[in-house]
């Protein structure tokens, strides 16, 4: 319902407008009224209408001054001016402040509704465009997060040349050049059972933590809803010790500020080369894995472990001669994700893992690298599917993920099979859902504006943000009919309702649903309904 506010100093005219317009019938709600601009201003700010109808000439504060103030403070407010003065200077002032309509008094109810409908049409178009822009911006932010996540994956895998890592980081606004690095892993545990409360706390904690990303020495990568990776980087070991302790203290303070919020922090070794960041991550992971033994609200440094767990050096302990490079190539998994079925997943994963070499797959750390690689490939494959990337990331690093889920080869295979099956399901869903929001916006717009003079394929395509040719193809695929066929069907539905429920002439009905030529309306009706409008009306009597 579009909210309308009326300002008119002449009581008789104001009452006439109020009482002679069927507001609700036409989709409007008259939320307030006033006799001059000064009285109207605080009410309008409080009630926040969509449309203001105001007289230009009024005592105390006229319509032009009121419009100027409101257009500054409420730029989305639409204004319709009423005036009995046929003076071009008023029209110029109206145009200068961005008034949508300008009507000469006396104004009939029909004229006012026509003006309101025109403004409402503009409001709805703006809303759809704003929604589309918001959706694009959200998608852009998600893509940035995925690119950051992928960038950290490249740092961890240590396969990319340093020069390329530097360029990749610079494109994301991340400088990786430093003399010392430490990786810190953090996870929050929300004890509150209320999902809304958990979500609120997660958002607030994320907001507070995100401020650390603005610091020169700290880069944050969000693992999932409640998990984070922090890369600390400075020019000396002494500095990194100070920054690490200060940073850990701040993270604990953030967690302590929430009721029923637990945490665990795993701190890796300090390293001195970009390609050694992977070792800092590995040692942080070993410390982080102790959360299931030691419980919540702990900060554990790898260096503090009583019995240090040696981290395998993949380059030394992995026999690359056992790896079938052709079968383990990224393209093999991508091809399966594109064309594979759920029934084929078990066989594919068994063959895929076998290609890495049985001895190699006995290494827990090597399996971790394989899983990380698979997640990056799946995320990249699902990049165009709304919401899919987060689902895969949650499976990998979500609150229910444990290192014990993949502490054996069989568990690792089962885990990867779940990820790939989920990716295939999301792929299948995307075929149906990819254009669903856009088609819903398009059909909704058509049903609301089928009688407009200017409605066309080009207009609706611009509303949903596609080119006319692309929109035409997608619309036919998703709806099962062409744009013109669908528009005709909607108009004929309304025509049949009017024939049954009103005494309007056939020509009047045709005009009302968007056909200015009554002969063309009768021709289309007979073609689509297999009878004339008159014959259809007689059937209902």
PDB file of C-alpha atoms in Angstrom, residues 152 156 183-187 189 223 227-229 264-267 278 280-293 300 309 311 363-372 394-413 415 418:
ATOM      1  CA  UNK A 152      44.715 -17.371   1.356  1.00  0.00           C
ATOM      2  CA  UNK A 156      48.817 -21.961   2.162  1.00  0.00           C
ATOM      3  CA  UNK A 183      48.870 -17.299  11.374  1.00  0.00           C
ATOM      4  CA  UNK A 184      46.164 -17.331  14.056  1.00  0.00           C
ATOM      5  CA  UNK A 185      42.977 -19.420  13.874  1.00  0.00           C
ATOM      6  CA  UNK A 186      39.885 -18.381  15.819  1.00  0.00           C
ATOM      7  CA  UNK A 187      36.504 -19.973  16.368  1.00  0.00           C
ATOM      8  CA  UNK A 189      31.028 -20.952  20.079  1.00  0.00           C
ATOM      9  CA  UNK A 223      36.401 -19.092   7.251  1.00  0.00           C
ATOM     10  CA  UNK A 227      35.492 -19.013  12.097  1.00  0.00           C
ATOM     11  CA  UNK A 228      38.385 -16.741  11.172  1.00  0.00           C
ATOM     12  CA  UNK A 229      41.987 -16.834   9.959  1.00  0.00           C
ATOM     13  CA  UNK A 264      39.291 -21.107  20.998  1.00  0.00           C
ATOM     14  CA  UNK A 265      42.433 -19.606  19.489  1.00  0.00           C
ATOM     15  CA  UNK A 266      45.257 -21.553  17.858  1.00  0.00           C
ATOM     16  CA  UNK A 267      48.499 -19.626  17.257  1.00  0.00           C
ATOM     17  CA  UNK A 278      51.885 -22.494   4.905  1.00  0.00           C
ATOM     18  CA  UNK A 280      52.621 -21.192  10.187  1.00  0.00           C
ATOM     19  CA  UNK A 281      49.135 -22.218   9.087  1.00  0.00           C
ATOM     20  CA  UNK A 282      49.924 -25.922   9.608  1.00  0.00           C
ATOM     21  CA  UNK A 283      51.259 -25.331  13.128  1.00  0.00           C
ATOM     22  CA  UNK A 284      48.259 -23.113  13.954  1.00  0.00           C
ATOM     23  CA  UNK A 285      46.026 -25.962  12.734  1.00  0.00           C
ATOM     24  CA  UNK A 286      47.759 -28.458  15.050  1.00  0.00           C
ATOM     25  CA  UNK A 287      47.209 -26.127  18.032  1.00  0.00           C
ATOM     26  CA  UNK A 288      43.654 -25.414  16.882  1.00  0.00           C
ATOM     27  CA  UNK A 289      42.834 -29.136  16.677  1.00  0.00           C
ATOM     28  CA  UNK A 290      43.446 -29.408  20.438  1.00  0.00           C
ATOM     29  CA  UNK A 291      40.174 -27.541  21.078  1.00  0.00           C
ATOM     30  CA  UNK A 292      38.335 -30.864  21.228  1.00  0.00           C
ATOM     31  CA  UNK A 293      40.627 -32.075  24.007  1.00  0.00           C
ATOM     32  CA  UNK A 300      46.936 -22.289  22.614  1.00  0.00           C
ATOM     33  CA  UNK A 309      53.518 -32.716  17.017  1.00  0.00           C
ATOM     34  CA  UNK A 311      54.416 -31.233  10.917  1.00  0.00           C
ATOM     35  CA  UNK A 363      49.500 -38.486   5.418  1.00  0.00           C
ATOM     36  CA  UNK A 364      46.952 -36.494   7.441  1.00  0.00           C
ATOM     37  CA  UNK A 365      48.463 -33.192   6.342  1.00  0.00           C
ATOM     38  CA  UNK A 366      48.471 -34.200   2.668  1.00  0.00           C
ATOM     39  CA  UNK A 367      44.797 -35.138   2.948  1.00  0.00           C
ATOM     40  CA  UNK A 368      44.145 -31.690   4.441  1.00  0.00           C
ATOM     41  CA  UNK A 369      45.738 -30.084   1.378  1.00  0.00           C
ATOM     42  CA  UNK A 370      43.633 -32.266  -0.933  1.00  0.00           C
ATOM     43  CA  UNK A 371      40.437 -31.261   0.907  1.00  0.00           C
ATOM     44  CA  UNK A 372      41.381 -27.571   0.788  1.00  0.00           C
ATOM     45  CA  UNK A 394      30.348 -24.026   6.082  1.00  0.00           C
ATOM     46  CA  UNK A 395      30.772 -27.732   5.424  1.00  0.00           C
ATOM     47  CA  UNK A 396      34.536 -27.291   5.345  1.00  0.00           C
ATOM     48  CA  UNK A 397      34.988 -24.893   8.258  1.00  0.00           C
ATOM     49  CA  UNK A 398      31.538 -24.590   9.879  1.00  0.00           C
ATOM     50  CA  UNK A 399      30.886 -24.933  13.597  1.00  0.00           C
ATOM     51  CA  UNK A 400      30.245 -28.688  13.279  1.00  0.00           C
ATOM     52  CA  UNK A 401      33.476 -29.387  11.407  1.00  0.00           C
ATOM     53  CA  UNK A 402      36.119 -31.297  13.402  1.00  0.00           C
ATOM     54  CA  UNK A 403      39.553 -32.505  12.409  1.00  0.00           C
ATOM     55  CA  UNK A 404      38.429 -35.902  13.668  1.00  0.00           C
ATOM     56  CA  UNK A 405      35.949 -35.908  10.739  1.00  0.00           C
ATOM     57  CA  UNK A 406      38.905 -36.546   8.423  1.00  0.00           C
ATOM     58  CA  UNK A 407      41.461 -38.239  10.667  1.00  0.00           C
ATOM     59  CA  UNK A 408      41.365 -41.452   8.608  1.00  0.00           C
ATOM     60  CA  UNK A 409      41.398 -42.043   4.868  1.00  0.00           C
ATOM     61  CA  UNK A 410      37.904 -43.576   4.909  1.00  0.00           C
ATOM     62  CA  UNK A 411      36.504 -40.595   6.806  1.00  0.00           C
ATOM     63  CA  UNK A 412      38.203 -38.225   4.364  1.00  0.00           C
ATOM     64  CA  UNK A 413      36.645 -40.026   1.375  1.00  0.00           C
ATOM     65  CA  UNK A 415      33.654 -36.217   3.765  1.00  0.00           C
ATOM     66  CA  UNK A 418      29.356 -35.314   0.893  1.00  0.00           C
TER      67      UNK A 418
END
